Every structure is written in C-alpha cells, then in structure tokens.
XYZ file of N, CA and C in Angstrom:
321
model
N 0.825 -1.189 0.000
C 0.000 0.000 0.000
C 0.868 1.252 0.000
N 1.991 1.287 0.666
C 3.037 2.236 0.653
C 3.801 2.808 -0.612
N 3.700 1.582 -1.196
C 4.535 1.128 -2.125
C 3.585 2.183 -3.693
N 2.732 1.711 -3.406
C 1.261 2.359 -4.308
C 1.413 4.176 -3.858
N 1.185 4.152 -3.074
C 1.078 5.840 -2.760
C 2.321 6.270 -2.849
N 3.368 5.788 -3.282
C 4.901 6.821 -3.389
C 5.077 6.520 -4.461
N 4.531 5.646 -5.592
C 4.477 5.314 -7.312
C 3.263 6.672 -6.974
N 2.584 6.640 -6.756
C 1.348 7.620 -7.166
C 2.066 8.732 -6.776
N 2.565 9.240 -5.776
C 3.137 10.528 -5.758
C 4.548 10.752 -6.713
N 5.467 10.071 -6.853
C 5.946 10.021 -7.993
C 5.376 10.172 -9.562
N 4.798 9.596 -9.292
C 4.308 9.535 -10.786
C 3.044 11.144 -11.115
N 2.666 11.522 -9.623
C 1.842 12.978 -10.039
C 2.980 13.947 -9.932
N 4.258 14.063 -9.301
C 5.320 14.405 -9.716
C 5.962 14.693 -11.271
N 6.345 13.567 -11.464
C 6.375 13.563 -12.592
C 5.717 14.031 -13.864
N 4.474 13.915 -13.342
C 3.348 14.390 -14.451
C 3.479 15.968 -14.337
N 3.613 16.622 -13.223
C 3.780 17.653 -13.097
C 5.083 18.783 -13.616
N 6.107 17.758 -13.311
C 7.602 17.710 -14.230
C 6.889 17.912 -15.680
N 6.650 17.177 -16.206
C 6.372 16.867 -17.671
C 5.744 17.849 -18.030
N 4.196 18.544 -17.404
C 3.191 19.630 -18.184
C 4.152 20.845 -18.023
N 5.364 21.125 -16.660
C 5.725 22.230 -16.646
C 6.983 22.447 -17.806
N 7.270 21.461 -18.130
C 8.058 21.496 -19.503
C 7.241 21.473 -20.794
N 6.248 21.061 -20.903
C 5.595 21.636 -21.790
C 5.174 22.638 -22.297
N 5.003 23.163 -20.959
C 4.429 25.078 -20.472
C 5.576 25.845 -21.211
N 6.989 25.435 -20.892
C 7.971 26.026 -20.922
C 8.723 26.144 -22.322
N 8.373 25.068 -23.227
C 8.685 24.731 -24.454
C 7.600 25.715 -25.301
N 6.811 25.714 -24.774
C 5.384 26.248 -25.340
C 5.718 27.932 -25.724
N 6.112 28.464 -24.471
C 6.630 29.977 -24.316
C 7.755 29.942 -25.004
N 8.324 29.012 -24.915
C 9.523 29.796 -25.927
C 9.615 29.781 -27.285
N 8.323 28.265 -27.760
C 8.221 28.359 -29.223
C 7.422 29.683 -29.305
N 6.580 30.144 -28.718
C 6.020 31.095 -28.871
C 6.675 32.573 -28.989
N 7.492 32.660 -28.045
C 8.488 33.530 -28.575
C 9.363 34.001 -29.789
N 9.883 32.745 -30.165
C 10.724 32.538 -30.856
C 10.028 32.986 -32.444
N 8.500 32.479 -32.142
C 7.869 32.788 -33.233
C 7.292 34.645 -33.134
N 6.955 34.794 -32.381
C 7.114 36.721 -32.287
C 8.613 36.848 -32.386
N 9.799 36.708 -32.169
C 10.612 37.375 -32.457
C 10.837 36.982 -34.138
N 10.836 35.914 -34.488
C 10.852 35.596 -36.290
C 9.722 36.981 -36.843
N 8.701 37.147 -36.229
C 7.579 37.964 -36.986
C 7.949 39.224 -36.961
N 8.373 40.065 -35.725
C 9.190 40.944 -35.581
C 10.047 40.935 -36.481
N 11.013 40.281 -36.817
C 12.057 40.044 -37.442
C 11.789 40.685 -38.818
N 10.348 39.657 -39.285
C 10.292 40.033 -40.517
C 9.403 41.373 -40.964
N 8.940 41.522 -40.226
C 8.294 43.154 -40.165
C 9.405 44.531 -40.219
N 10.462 43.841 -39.200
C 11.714 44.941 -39.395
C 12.302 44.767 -41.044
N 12.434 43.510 -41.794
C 13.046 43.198 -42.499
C 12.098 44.529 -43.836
N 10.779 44.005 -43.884
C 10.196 44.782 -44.637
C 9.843 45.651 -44.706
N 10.309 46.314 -43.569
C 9.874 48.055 -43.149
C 11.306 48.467 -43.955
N 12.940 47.784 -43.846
C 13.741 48.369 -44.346
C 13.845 47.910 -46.169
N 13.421 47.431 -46.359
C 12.941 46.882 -47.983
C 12.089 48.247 -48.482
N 11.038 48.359 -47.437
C 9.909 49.682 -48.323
C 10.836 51.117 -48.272
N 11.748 51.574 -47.174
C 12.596 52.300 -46.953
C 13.054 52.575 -47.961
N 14.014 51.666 -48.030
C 15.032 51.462 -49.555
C 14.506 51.796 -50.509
N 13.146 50.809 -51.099
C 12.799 51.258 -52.165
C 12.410 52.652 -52.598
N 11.471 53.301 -51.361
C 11.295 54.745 -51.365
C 12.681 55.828 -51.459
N 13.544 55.169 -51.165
C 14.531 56.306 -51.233
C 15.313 55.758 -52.682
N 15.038 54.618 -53.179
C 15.677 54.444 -54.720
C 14.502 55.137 -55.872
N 13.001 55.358 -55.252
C 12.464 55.909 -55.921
C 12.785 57.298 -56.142
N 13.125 57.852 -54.873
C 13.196 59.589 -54.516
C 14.448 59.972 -55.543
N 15.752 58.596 -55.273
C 16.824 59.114 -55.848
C 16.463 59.124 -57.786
N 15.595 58.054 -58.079
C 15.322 57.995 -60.051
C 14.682 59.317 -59.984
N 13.978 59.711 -59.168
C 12.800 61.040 -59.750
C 13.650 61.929 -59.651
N 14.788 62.301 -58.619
C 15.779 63.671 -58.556
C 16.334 63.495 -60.214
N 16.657 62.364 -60.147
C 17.967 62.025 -61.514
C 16.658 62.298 -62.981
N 15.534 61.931 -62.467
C 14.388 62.279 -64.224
C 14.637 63.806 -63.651
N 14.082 64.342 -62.711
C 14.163 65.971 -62.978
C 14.994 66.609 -63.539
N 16.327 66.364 -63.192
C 17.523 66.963 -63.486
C 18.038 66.318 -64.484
N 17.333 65.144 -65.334
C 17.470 65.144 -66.776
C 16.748 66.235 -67.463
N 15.610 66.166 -67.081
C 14.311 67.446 -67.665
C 15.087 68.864 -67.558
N 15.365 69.097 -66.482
C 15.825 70.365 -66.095
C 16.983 70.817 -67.158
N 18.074 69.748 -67.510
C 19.241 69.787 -68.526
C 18.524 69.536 -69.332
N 17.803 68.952 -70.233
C 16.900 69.081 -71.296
C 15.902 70.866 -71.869
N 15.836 71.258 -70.910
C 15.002 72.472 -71.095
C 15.986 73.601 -71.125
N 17.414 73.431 -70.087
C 18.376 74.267 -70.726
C 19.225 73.750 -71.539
N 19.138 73.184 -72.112
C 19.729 72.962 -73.700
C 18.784 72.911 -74.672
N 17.672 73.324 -74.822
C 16.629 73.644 -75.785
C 16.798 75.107 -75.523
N 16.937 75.565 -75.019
C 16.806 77.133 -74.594
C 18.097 77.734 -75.503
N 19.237 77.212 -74.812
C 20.641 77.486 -75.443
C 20.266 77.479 -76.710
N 19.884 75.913 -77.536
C 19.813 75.982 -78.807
C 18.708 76.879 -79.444
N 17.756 77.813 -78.925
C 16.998 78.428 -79.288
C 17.436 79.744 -79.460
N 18.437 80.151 -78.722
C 18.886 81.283 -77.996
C 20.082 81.489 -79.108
N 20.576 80.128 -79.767
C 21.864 80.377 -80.729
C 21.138 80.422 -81.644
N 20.143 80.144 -82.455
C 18.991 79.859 -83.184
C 19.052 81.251 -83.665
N 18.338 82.360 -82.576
C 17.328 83.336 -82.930
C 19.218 84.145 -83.040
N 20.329 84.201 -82.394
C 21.459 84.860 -82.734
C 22.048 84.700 -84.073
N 21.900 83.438 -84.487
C 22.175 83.038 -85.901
C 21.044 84.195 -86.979
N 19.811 83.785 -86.995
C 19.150 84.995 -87.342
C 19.101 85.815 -87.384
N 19.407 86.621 -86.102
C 19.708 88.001 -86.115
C 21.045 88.367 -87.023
N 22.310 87.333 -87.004
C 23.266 87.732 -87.973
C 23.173 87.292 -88.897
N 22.374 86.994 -89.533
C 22.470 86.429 -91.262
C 21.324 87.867 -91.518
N 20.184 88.438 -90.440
C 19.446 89.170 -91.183
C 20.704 90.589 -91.148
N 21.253 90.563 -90.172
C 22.053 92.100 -90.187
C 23.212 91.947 -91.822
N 23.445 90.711 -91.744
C 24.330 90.264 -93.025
C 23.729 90.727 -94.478
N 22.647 90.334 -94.561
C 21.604 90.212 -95.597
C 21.144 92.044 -95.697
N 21.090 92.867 -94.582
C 20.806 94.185 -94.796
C 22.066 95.285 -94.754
N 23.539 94.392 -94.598
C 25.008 95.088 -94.940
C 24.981 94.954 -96.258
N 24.728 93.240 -96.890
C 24.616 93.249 -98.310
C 24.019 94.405 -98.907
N 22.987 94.232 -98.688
C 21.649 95.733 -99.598
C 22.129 96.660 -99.362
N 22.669 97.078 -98.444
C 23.355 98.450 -98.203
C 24.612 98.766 -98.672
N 25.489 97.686 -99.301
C 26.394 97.345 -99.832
C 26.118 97.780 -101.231
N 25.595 96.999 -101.745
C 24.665 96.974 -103.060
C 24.409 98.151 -103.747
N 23.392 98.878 -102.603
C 22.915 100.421 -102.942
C 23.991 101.118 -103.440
N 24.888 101.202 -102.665
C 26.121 101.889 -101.883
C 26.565 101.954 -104.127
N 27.455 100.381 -104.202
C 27.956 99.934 -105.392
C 27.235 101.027 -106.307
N 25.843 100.593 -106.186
C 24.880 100.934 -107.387
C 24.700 102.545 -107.908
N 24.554 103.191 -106.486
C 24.741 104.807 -106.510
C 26.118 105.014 -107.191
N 27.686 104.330 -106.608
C 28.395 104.707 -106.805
C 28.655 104.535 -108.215
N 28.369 103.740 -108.928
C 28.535 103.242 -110.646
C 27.711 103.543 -111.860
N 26.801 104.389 -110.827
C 25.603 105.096 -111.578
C 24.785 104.009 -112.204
N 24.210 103.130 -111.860
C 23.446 102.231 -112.090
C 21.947 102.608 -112.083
C-alpha cells in the first residue's frame, strides 16, 4: 500500500515535471515565433525604406534630366534666334552694300 502511494506521488510528480516542460517549451516556441515575426516586419519596413529612397533618388535624376533638357533647348533656341539676327544684319550690310555699289557706278 506504501509502495502504491509513493508510485502515485511520484508519478503525479512527474506528471507535473512533464506539463511544466511543456508550459515552458510552449513559451519559448512562442516567442521565438514573435521574435521571427518581428524580425520580418523589421526586415520589410527596411525593404519599403530602400525602395522609397531608390524611388526619390530615379525622380531627382528624371528631374535633373528634364531640367538639362530644357536648358539645352533654350541654349539651342537662344543660338537659333542669334544666328538669325546675324544672317538678317548680313543680308541688310549686303543691300546696303549693293545700294552703296549701285549709286556709286551710276546704275
């Protein structure tokens, strides 16, 4: 009978051993799995980061293509209308040239 009640207290011992390692395995898979989730939440917060700042950096680099695009249309507009202006001042030295000849040769 002795023999029975110290297997039985052993053995609710034991059982008790056993669920509190279960308990204990339990919390730490549980952990382990919030810190993995954490983990990957940090991982993809610095992924969207990145990408936002590789976006910020293409849109500076399109502007400041645009921006050098609009002053070099300008330039070439600007040599454009100077070219014009000296072929017309050219074109009215000629005629005045001309006159000049024409008066002088009695034409």
């Amino acid at each position: 009978m002795e023999a029975k009640r110290k297997l039985g207290s052993t053995n609710a011992r034991r059982e008790q051993q056993l669920q509190h390692e279960a308990q204990r395995r339990e919390q730490q898979l549980e952990m382990e799995a919030q810190k993995r989730k954490l983990e990957a939440q940090m991982r993809e917060q610095q992924l969207q980061q990145e990408a936002q700042r590789k976006n910020q950096q293409l849109e500076m680099e399109a502007q400041k293509r645009k921006l050098e695009a609009q002053m070099r249309e300008q330039q070439l507009q600007q040599e454009a209308q100077s070219r014009k202006q000296q072929l017309k001042q050219e074109a009215q030295r000629r005629q005045q040239d001309f006159s000049l000849d024409k008066n002088c040769t009695g034409l």
